[in-house]
XYZ file of C-alpha atoms in Angstrom:
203
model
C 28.173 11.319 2.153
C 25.037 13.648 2.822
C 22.762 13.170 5.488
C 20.348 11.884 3.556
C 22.714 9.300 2.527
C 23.596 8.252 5.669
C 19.893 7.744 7.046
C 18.794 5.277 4.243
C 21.849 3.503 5.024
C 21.692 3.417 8.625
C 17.755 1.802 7.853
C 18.557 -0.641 5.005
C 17.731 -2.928 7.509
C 13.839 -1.977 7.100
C 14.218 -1.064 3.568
C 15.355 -5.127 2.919
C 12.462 -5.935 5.339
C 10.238 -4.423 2.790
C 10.946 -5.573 0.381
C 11.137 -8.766 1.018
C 7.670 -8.605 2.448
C 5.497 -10.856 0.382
C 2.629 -8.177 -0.038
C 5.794 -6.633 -1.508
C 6.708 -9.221 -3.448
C 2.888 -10.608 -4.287
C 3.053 -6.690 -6.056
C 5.789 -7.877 -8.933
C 5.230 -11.598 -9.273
C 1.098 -11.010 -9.298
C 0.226 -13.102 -6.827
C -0.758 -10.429 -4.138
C -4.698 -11.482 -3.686
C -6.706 -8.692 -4.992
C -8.605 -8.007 -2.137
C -5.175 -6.896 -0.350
C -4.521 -4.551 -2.979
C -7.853 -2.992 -3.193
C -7.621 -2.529 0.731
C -3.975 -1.045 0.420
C -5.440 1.308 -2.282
C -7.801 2.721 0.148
C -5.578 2.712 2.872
C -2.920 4.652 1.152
C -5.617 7.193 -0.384
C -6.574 8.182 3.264
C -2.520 8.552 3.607
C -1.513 10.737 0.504
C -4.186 12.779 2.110
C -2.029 13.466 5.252
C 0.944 12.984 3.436
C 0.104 16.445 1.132
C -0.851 18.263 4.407
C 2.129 17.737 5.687
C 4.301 19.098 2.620
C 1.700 21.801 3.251
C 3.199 22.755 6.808
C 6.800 22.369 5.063
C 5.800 24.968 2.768
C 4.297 27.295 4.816
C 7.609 26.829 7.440
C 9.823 27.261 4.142
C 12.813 29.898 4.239
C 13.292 30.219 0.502
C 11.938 30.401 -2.585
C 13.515 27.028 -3.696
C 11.621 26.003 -0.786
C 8.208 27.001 -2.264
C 9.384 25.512 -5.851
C 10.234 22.209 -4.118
C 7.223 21.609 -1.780
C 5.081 22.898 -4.273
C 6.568 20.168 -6.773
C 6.271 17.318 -4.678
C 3.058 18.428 -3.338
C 1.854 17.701 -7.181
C 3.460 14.425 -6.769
C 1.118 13.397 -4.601
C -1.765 14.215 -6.660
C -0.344 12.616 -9.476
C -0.268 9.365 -7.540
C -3.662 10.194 -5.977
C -4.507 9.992 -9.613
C -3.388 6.612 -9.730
C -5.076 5.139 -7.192
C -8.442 7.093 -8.571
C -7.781 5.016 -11.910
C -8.259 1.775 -9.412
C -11.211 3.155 -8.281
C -12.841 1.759 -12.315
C -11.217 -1.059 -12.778
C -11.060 -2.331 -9.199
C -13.899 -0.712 -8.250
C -12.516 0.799 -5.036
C -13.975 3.853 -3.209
C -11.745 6.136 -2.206
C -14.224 7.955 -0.162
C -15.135 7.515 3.745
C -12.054 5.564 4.360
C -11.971 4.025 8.034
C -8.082 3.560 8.730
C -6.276 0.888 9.805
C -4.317 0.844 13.078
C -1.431 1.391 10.937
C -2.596 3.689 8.630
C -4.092 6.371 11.477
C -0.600 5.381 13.109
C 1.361 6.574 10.066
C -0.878 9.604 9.784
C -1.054 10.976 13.397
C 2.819 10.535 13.555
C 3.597 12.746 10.256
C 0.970 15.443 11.308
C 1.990 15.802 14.946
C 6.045 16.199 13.437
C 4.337 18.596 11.066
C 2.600 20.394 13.328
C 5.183 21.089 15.542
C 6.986 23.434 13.268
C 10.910 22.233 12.893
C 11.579 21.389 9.410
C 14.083 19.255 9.181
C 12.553 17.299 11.899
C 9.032 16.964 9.641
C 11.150 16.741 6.073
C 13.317 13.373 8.336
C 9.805 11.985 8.943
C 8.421 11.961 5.149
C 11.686 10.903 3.301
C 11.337 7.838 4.134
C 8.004 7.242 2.179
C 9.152 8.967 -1.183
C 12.873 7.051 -1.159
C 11.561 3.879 -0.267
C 8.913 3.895 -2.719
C 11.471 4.242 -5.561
C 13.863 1.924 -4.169
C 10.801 -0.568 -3.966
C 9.609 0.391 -7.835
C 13.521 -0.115 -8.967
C 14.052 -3.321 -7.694
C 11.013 -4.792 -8.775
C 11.323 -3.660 -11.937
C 14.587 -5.460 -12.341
C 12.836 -8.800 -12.686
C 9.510 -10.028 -14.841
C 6.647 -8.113 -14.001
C 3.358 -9.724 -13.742
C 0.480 -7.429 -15.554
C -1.460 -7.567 -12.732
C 0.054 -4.728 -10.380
C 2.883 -3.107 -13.201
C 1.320 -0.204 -13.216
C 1.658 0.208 -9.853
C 5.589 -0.807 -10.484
C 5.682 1.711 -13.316
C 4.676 4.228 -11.384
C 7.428 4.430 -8.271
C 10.339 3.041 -10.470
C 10.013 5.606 -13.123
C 12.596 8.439 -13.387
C 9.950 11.222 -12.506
C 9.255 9.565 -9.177
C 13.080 9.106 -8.600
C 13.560 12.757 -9.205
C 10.914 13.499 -6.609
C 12.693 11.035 -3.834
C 16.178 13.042 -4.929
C 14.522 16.553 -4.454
C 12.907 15.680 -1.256
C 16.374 14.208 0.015
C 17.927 17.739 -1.275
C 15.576 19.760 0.942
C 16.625 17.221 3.838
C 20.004 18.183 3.798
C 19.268 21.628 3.772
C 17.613 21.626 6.685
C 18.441 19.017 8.572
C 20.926 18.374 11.181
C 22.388 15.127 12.361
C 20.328 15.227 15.463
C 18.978 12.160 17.535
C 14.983 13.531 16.646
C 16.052 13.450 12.972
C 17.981 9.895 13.005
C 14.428 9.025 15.009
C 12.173 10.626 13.170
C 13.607 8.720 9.781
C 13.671 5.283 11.821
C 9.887 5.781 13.257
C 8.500 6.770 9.635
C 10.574 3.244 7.965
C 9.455 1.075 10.667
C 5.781 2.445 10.042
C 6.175 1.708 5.925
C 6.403 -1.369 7.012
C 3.184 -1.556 9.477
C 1.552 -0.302 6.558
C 1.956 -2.886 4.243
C 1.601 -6.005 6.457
C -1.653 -4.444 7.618
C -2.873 -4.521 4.188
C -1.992 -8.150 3.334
């Protein structure tokens, strides 16, 4: 079993947390108030922010060419779901700009650009895995059932194949350059138990 693997495993714990969470579940049956979602929207603009400049440090600390291929791919996953949430910004009428974050938001944030910053890899790749696999686990499992129209785009958008691919290319770089260490098993556990800060501050 790779590492990667192993950690979402060893934090299924959080992941059925999550998902069970009813902002989660308010996202596939439609009952999720709107106001929630329009705050979470904001909230996770200000994130994808952070979460980009943090694949940015990965690049730049990169050994390899499949290195720069694979940041730089999942770097313009992020925009593409920056795009997303800019497509809320009509029909929702959400501004994305001057964004005060929540507790958990700035929480989330400082945590990923402090691993970042620091310069180890597979330490900062342990920290953002998290977000990307638990996203499409969260998209899959919703999709499984009736969708309401209100928020399927949103479930369209993290259960679809592309977005899987990202999660499994993300995971590849993990076990690349990651080691089974206690930072990275902490690093992975710290980043789940945030994803779930995140959406109950939003609710």
């Amino acid at each position: 079993m790779s590492l990667a693997q192993q950690l979402w495993r060893a934090n299924a714990d959080w992941a059925d947390r999550i998902l069970a969470h009813p902002f989660v579940q308010g996202l596939g049956d439609g009952s999720l108030p709107v106001a929630a979602f329009k705050s979470y929207v904001a909230q996770d603009a200000y994130f994808l922010d952070a979460f980009a400049r943090a694949y940015a440090f990965c690049l730049a600390h990169g050994t390899s060419r499949d290195d720069l291929f694979g940041f730089s791919e999942l770097i313009a996953g992020v925009l593409e779901e920056l795009k997303l949430h800019k497509s809320y910004t009509e029909s929702l009428q959400v501004s994305l700009d001057g964004v005060m974050p929540l507790p958990a938001t700035q929480a989330y944030v400082d945590f990923l650009l402090d691993t970042a910053r620091r310069g180890d890899l597979g330490e900062t790749i342990a920290g953002m895995t998290p977000c990307m696999r638990l996203y499409a686990f969260l998209g899959q499992m919703l999709a499984k059932k009736d969708v309401a129209p209100a928020y399927a785009d949103w479930v369209k958008t993290y259960s679809d194949p592309g977005f899987e691919a990202l999660a499994v290319r993300l995971e590849g770089l993990l076990d690349l350059h990651a080691v089974d260490s206690p930072a990275v098993r902490a690093n992975y556990r710290r980043a789940m138990e945030l994803e779930y800060g995140f959406f109950d501050a939003n609710r």
